[in-house]
mmCIF file of C-alpha atoms and ligand atoms in Angstrom:
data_model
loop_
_atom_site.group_PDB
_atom_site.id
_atom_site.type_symbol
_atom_site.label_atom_id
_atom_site.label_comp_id
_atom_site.label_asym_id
_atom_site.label_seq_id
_atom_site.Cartn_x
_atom_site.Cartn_y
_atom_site.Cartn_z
ATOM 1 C CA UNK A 1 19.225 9.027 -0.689
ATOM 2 C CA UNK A 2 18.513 10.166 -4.361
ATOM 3 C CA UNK A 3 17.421 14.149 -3.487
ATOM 4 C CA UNK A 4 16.808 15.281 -6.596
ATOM 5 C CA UNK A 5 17.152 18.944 -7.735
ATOM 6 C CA UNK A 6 13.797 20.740 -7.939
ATOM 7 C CA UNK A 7 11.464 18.218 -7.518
ATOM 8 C CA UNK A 8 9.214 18.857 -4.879
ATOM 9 C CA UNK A 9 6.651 16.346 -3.178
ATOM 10 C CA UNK A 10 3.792 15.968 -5.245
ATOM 11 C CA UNK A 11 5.751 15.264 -8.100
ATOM 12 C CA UNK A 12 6.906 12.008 -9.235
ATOM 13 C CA UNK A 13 10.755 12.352 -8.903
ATOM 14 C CA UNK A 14 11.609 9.139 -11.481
ATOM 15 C CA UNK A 15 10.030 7.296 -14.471
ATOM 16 C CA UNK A 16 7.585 8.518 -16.954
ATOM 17 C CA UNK A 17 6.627 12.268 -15.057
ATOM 18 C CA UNK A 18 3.102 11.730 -16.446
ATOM 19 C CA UNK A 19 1.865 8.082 -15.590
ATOM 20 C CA UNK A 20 0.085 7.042 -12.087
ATOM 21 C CA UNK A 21 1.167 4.052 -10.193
ATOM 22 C CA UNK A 22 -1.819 2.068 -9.488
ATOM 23 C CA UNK A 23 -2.168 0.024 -6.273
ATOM 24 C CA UNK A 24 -4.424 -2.824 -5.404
ATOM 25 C CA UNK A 25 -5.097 -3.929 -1.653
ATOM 26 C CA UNK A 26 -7.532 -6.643 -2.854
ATOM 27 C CA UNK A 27 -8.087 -7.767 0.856
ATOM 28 C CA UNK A 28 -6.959 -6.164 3.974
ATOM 29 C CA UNK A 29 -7.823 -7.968 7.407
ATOM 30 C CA UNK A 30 -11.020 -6.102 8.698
ATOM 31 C CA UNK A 31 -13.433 -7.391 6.138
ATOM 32 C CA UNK A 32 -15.411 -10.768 6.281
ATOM 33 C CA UNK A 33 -15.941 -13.093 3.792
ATOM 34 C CA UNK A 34 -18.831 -14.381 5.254
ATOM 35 C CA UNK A 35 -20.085 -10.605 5.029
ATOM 36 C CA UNK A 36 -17.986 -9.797 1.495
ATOM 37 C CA UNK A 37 -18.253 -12.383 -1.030
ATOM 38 C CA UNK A 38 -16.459 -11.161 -3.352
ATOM 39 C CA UNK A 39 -13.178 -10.643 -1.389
ATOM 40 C CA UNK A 40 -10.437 -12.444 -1.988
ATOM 41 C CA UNK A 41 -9.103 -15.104 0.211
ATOM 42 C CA UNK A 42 -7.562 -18.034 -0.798
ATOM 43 C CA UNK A 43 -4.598 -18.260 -2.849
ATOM 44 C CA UNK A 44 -6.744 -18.786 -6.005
ATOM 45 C CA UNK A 45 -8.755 -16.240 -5.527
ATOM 46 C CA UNK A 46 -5.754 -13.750 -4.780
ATOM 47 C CA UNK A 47 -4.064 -15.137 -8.207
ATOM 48 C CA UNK A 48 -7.227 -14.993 -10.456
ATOM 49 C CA UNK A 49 -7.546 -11.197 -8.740
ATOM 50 C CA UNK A 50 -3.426 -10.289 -9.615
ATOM 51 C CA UNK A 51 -4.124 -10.948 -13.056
ATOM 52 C CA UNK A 52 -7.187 -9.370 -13.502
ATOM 53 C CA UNK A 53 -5.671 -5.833 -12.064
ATOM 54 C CA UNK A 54 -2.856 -6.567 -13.807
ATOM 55 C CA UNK A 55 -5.261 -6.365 -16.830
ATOM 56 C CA UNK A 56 -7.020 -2.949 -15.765
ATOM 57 C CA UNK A 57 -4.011 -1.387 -14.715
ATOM 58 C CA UNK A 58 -2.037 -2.143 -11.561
ATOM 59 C CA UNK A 59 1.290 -2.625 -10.727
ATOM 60 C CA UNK A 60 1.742 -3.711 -7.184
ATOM 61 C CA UNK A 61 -0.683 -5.429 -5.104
ATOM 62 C CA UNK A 62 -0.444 -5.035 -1.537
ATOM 63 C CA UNK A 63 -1.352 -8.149 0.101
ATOM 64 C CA UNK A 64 -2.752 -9.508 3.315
ATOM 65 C CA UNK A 65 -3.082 -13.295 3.482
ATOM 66 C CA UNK A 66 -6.290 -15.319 5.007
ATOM 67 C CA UNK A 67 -6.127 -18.892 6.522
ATOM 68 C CA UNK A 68 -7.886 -21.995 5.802
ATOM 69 C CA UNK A 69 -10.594 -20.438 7.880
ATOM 70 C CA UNK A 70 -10.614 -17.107 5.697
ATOM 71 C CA UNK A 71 -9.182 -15.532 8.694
ATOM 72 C CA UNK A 72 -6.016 -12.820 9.191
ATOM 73 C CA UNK A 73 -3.189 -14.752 8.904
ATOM 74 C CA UNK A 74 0.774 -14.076 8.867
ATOM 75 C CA UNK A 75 1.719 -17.655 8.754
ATOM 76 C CA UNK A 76 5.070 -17.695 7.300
ATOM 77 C CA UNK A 77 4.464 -20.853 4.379
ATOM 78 C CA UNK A 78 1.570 -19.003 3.506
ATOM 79 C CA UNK A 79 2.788 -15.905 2.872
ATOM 80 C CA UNK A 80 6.328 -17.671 0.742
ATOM 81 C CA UNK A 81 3.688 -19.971 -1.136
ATOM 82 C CA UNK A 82 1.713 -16.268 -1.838
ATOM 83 C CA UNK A 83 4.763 -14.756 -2.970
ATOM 84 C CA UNK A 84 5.797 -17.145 -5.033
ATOM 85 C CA UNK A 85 2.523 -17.779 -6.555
ATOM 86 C CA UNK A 86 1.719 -14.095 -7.679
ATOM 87 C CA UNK A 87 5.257 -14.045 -8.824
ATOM 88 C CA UNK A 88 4.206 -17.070 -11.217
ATOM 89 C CA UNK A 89 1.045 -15.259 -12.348
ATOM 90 C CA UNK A 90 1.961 -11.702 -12.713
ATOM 91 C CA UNK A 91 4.634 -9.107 -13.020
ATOM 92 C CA UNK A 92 3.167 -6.939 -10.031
ATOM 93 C CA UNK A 93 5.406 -5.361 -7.540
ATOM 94 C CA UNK A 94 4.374 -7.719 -4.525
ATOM 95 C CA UNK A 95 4.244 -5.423 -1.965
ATOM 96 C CA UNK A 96 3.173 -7.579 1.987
ATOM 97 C CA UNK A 97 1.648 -5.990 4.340
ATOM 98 C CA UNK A 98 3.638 -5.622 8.073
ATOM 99 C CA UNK A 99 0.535 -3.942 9.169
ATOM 100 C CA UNK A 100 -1.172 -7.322 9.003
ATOM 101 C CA UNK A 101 -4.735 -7.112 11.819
ATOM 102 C CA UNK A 102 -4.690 -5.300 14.785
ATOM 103 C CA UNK A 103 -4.087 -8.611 16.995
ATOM 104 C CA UNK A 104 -0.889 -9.339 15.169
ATOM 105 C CA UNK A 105 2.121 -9.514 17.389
ATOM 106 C CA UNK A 106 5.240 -7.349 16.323
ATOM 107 C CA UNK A 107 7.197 -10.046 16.354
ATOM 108 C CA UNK A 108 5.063 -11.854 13.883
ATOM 109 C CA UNK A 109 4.796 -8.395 11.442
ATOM 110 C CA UNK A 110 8.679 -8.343 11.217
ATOM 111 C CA UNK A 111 8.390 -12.848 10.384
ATOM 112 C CA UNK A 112 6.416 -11.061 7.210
ATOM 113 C CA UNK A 113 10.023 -9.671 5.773
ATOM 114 C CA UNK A 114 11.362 -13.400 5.884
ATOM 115 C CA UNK A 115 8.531 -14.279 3.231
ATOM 116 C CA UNK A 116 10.687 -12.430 0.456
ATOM 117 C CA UNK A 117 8.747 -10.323 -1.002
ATOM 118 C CA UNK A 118 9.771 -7.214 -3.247
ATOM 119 C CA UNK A 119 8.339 -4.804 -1.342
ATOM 120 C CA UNK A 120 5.891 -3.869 2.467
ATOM 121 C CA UNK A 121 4.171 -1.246 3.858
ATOM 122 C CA UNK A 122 5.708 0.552 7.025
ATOM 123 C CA UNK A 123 3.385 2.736 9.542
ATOM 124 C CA UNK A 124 4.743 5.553 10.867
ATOM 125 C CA UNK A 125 3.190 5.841 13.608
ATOM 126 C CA UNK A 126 0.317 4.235 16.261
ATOM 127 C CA UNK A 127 -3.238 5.544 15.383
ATOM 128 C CA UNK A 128 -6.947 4.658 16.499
ATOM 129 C CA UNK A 129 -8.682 2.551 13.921
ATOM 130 C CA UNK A 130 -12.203 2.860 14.280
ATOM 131 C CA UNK A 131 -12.929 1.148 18.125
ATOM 132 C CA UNK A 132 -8.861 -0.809 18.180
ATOM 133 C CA UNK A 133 -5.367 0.654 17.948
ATOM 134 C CA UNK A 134 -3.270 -0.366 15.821
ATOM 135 C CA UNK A 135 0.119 -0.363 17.356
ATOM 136 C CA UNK A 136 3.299 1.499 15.832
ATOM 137 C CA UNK A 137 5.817 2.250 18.498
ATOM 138 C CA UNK A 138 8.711 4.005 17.850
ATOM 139 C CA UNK A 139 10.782 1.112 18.560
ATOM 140 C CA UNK A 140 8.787 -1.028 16.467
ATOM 141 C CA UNK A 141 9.176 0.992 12.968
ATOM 142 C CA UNK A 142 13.114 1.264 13.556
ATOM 143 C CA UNK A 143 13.447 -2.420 13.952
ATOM 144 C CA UNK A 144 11.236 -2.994 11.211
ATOM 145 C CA UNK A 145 13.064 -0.583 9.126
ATOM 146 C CA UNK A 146 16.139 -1.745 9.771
ATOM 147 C CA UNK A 147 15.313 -4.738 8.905
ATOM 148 C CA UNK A 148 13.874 -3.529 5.348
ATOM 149 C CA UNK A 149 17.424 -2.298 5.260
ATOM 150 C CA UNK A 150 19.542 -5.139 5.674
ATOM 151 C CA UNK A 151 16.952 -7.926 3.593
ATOM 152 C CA UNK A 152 16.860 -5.195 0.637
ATOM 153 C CA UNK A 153 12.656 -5.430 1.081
ATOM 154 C CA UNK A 154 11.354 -1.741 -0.125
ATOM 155 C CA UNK A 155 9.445 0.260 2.109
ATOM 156 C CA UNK A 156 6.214 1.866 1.216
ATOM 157 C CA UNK A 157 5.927 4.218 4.185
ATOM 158 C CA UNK A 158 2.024 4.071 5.564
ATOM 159 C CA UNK A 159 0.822 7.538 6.903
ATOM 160 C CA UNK A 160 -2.818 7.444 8.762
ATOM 161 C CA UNK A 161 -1.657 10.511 10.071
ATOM 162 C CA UNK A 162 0.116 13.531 10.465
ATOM 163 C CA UNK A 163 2.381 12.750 13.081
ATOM 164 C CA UNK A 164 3.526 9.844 11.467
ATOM 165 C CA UNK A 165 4.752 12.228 8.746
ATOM 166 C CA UNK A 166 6.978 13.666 11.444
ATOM 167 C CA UNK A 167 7.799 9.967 12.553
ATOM 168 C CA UNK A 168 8.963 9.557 8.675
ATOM 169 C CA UNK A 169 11.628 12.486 8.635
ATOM 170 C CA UNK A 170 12.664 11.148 12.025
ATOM 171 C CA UNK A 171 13.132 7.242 10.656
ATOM 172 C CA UNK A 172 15.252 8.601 7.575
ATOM 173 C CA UNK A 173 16.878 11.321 9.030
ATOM 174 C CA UNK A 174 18.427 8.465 11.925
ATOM 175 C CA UNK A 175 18.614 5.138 9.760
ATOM 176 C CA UNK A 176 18.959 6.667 6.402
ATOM 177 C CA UNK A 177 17.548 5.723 3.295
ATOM 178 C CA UNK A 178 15.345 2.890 2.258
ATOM 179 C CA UNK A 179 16.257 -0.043 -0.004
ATOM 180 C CA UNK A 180 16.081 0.829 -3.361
ATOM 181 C CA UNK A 181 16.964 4.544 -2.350
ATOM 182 C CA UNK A 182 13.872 6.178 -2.948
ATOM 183 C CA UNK A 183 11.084 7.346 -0.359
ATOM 184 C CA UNK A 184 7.982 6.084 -1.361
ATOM 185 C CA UNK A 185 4.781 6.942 0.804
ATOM 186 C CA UNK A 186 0.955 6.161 0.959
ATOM 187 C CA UNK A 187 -1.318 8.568 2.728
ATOM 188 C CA UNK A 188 -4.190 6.637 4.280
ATOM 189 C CA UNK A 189 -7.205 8.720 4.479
ATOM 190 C CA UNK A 190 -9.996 8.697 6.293
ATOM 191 C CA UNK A 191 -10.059 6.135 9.094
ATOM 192 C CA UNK A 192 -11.509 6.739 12.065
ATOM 193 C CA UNK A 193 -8.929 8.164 14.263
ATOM 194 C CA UNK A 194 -6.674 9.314 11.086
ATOM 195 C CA UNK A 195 -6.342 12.105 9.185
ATOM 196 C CA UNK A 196 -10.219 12.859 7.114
ATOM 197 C CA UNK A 197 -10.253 11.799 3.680
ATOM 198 C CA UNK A 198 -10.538 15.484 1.996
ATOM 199 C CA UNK A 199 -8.722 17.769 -0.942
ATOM 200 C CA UNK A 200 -7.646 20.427 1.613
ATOM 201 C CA UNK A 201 -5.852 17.482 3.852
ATOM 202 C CA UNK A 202 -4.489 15.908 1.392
ATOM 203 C CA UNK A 203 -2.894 18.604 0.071
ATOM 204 C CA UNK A 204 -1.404 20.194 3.687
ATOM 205 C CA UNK A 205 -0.030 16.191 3.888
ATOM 206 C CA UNK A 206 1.763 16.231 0.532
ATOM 207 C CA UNK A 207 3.751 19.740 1.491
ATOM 208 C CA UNK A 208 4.842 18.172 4.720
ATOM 209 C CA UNK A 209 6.835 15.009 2.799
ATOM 210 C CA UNK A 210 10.638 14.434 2.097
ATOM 211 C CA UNK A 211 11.068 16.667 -0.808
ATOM 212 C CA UNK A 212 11.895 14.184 -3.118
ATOM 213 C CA UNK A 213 9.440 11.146 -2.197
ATOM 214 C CA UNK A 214 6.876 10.209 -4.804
ATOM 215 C CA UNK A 215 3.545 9.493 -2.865
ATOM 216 C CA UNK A 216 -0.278 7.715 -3.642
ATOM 217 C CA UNK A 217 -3.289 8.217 -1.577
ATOM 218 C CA UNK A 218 -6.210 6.327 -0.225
ATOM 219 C CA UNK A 219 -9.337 7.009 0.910
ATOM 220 C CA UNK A 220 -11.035 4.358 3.395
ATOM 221 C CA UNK A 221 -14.876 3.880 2.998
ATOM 222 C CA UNK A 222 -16.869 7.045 1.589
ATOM 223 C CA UNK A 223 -13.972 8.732 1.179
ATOM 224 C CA UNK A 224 -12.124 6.807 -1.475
ATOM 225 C CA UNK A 225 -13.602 8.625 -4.693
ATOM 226 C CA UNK A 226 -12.980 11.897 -3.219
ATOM 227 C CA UNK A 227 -9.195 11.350 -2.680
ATOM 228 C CA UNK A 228 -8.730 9.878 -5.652
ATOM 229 C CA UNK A 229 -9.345 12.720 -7.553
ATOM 230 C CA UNK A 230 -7.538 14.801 -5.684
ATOM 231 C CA UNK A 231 -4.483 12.608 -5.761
ATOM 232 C CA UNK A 232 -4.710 12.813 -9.147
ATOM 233 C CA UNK A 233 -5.085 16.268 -9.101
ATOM 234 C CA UNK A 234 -2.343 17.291 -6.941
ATOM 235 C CA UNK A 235 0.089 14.948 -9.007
ATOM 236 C CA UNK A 236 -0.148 11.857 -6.890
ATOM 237 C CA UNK A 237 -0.380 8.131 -7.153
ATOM 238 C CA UNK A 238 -3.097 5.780 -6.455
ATOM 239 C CA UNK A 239 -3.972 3.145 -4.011
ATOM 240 C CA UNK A 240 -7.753 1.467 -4.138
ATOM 241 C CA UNK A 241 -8.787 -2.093 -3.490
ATOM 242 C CA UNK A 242 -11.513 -3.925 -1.282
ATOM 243 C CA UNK A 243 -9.430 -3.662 2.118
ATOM 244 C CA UNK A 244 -10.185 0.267 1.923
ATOM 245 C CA UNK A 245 -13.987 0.064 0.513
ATOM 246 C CA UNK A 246 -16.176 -2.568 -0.067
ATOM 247 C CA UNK A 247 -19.030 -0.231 -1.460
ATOM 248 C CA UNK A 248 -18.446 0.973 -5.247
ATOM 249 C CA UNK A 249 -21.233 3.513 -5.403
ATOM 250 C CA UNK A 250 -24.141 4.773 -3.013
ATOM 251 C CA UNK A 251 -26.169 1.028 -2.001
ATOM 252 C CA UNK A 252 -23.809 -1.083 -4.715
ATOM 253 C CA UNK A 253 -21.508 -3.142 -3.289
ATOM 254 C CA UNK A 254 -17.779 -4.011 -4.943
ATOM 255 C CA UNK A 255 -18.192 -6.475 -7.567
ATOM 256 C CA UNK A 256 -14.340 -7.305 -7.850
ATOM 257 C CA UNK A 257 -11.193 -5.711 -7.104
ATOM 258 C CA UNK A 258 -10.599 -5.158 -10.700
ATOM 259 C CA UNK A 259 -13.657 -2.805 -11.459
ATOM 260 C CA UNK A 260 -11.947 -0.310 -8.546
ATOM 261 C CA UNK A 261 -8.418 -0.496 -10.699
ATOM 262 C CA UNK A 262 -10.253 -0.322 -13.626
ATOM 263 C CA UNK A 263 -12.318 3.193 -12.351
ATOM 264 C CA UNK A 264 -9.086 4.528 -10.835
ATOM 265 C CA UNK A 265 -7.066 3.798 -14.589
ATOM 266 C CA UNK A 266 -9.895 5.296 -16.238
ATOM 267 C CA UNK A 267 -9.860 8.554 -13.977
ATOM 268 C CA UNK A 268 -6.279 8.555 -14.147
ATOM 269 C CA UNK A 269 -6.289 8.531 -18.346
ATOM 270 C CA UNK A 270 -8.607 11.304 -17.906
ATOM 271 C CA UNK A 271 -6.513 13.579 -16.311
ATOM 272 C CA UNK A 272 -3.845 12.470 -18.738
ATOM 273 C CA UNK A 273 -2.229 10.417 -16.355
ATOM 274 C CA UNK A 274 -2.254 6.897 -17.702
ATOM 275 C CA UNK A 275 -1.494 3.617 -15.348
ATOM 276 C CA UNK A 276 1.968 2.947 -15.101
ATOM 277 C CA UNK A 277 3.594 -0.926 -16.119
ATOM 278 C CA UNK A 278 4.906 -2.694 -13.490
ATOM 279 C CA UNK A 279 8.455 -2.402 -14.694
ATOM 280 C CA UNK A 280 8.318 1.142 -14.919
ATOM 281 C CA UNK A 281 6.601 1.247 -11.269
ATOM 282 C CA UNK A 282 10.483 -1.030 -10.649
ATOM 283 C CA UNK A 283 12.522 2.109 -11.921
ATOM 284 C CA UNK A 284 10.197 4.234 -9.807
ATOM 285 C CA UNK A 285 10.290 2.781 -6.387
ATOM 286 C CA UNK A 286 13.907 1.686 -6.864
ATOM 287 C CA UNK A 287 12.467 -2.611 -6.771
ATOM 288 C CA UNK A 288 14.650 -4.782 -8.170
ATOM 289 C CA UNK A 289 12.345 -7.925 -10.545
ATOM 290 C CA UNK A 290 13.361 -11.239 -8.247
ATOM 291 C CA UNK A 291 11.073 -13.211 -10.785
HETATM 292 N N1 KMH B 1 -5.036 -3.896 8.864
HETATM 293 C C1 KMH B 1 -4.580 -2.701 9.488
HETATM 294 C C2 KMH B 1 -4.622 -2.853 10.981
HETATM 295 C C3 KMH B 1 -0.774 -2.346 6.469
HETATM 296 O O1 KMH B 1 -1.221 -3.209 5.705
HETATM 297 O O2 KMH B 1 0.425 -2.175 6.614
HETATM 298 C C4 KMH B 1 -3.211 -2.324 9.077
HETATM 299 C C5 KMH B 1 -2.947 -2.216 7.658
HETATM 300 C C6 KMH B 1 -1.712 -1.505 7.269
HETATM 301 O O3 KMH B 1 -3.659 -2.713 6.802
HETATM 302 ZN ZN1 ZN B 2 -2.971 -3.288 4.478
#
């Protein structure tokens, strides 16, 4: 694993010190469409979405798929045709999701790797999510792991909660490092049953991380403004999208996906942090381009 000498977590250990890698999750698998009109669920809709992040500043996308029906799928075509498409349209980091819905099977979840994508998420750990589970076992994680290991698919480790920080150091400190050699982790704030979606948590979570991962934050629902500032504050990257709120400001609903990138890119030039390129987000996370 690249440790490198005085970095600390909270600090991005490679690639431009000062940029912020911005992630979109334009869809998740919670929301309806028939609720949320302006999600994204078919394939055009994810590809005219890519490129409009692109635009405002994002370099990966992490993607959940919908069916014919605009329901949770992890149909295996689907997600290759997604890949490929996105891959057509964009240079984004396409990033899957193994987390998928909360009905997925694990043995569907792992299917996800087989789609080829550059990069998935990988929870650390089994937490309540709002009135479901959503399952992590230990035995789970390792095979998925391993399996990140031997297709060369980068992790982006998914942490509702502090024991799956533990879970983390226990996954690298028994398989060893990720593909691409770099630790890479998200902190998911704020879902009910996770850790709360606050400054003062985010902060105890950041000390707790491999010394030498780079990490972004999220905050679900009401709580995604107030993390992203303090991700930004405490030298972190970004995650926002429509799968963690679907409510922009108090009684005003999401318009697109891009207007979140484009609020997160303009708090992140703010604090002097511009959005990071896609390539650059590569040398970062340790992705090789497959395009
Ligand atoms: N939809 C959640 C149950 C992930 O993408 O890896 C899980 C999730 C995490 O969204
Ligand atoms: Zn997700």
């Amino acid at each position: 694993m690249t440790v490198q000498a005085g970095t600390k977590a909270g600090t991005p250990a490679r690639g431009p010190r000062q940029a912020t890698l911005i992630t979109v999750a334009p869809t998740g698998a919670e929301s309806e469409k028939s609720v949320v009109p302006a999600l994204p669920v078919t394939l055009e809709e994810l590809v005219t979405t890519a490129k409009e992040c692109r635009e405002a500043g994002a370099a990966v996308i992490h993607v959940h798929i919908r069916d014919a029906a605009a329901k949770p799928t992890l149909d295996l075509a689907r997600l290759k045709d997604t890949v490929q498409a996105l891959r057509e349209a964009t240079d984004l980091i396409v990033q899957l999701s193994t987390g998928g819905a909360v009905t997925d099977s694990f043995d569907n979840r792992l299917t996800v790797l087989d789609a080829g994508p550059d990069a998935c998420s990988l929870t650390c750990g089994t937490v309540n999510f709002g009135d479901d589970v959503f399952m992590n076992p230990w035995g789970f994680m390792k095979d998925l792991y391993a399996k990140t290991q031997a297709l060369g698919v980068v992790p982006e480790f998914e942490l509702f909660d502090f024991g799956h920080i533990a879970a983390l150091h226990r996954l690298l400190a028994e398989l060893g490092e990720p593909a691409g050699g770099h630790v890479h982790c998200d902190l998911v704030m704020g879902v009910p049953g996770g850790m709360p979606g606050d400054a003062a948590t985010l902060v105890q979570a950041v000390s707790a991380l491999p010394a030498s991962a780079t990490w972004s934050a999220t905050g679900i629902g009401r709580s995604s403004v107030p993390v992203l500032f303090a991700a930004l504050a405490a030298g972190g990257h970004l995650r926002v999208g429509m799968e963690d709120t679907v409510t922009f400001a108090r009684g005003r609903p999401v318009a697109s996906n891009a207007e979140l990138v484009e609020r997160a890119a303009a708090a992140a030039d703010l604090a002097q942090r511009p959005s990071m390129s896609p390539a650059d987000a590569r040398v970062m996370l340790g992705v090789p381009d497959h395009r």
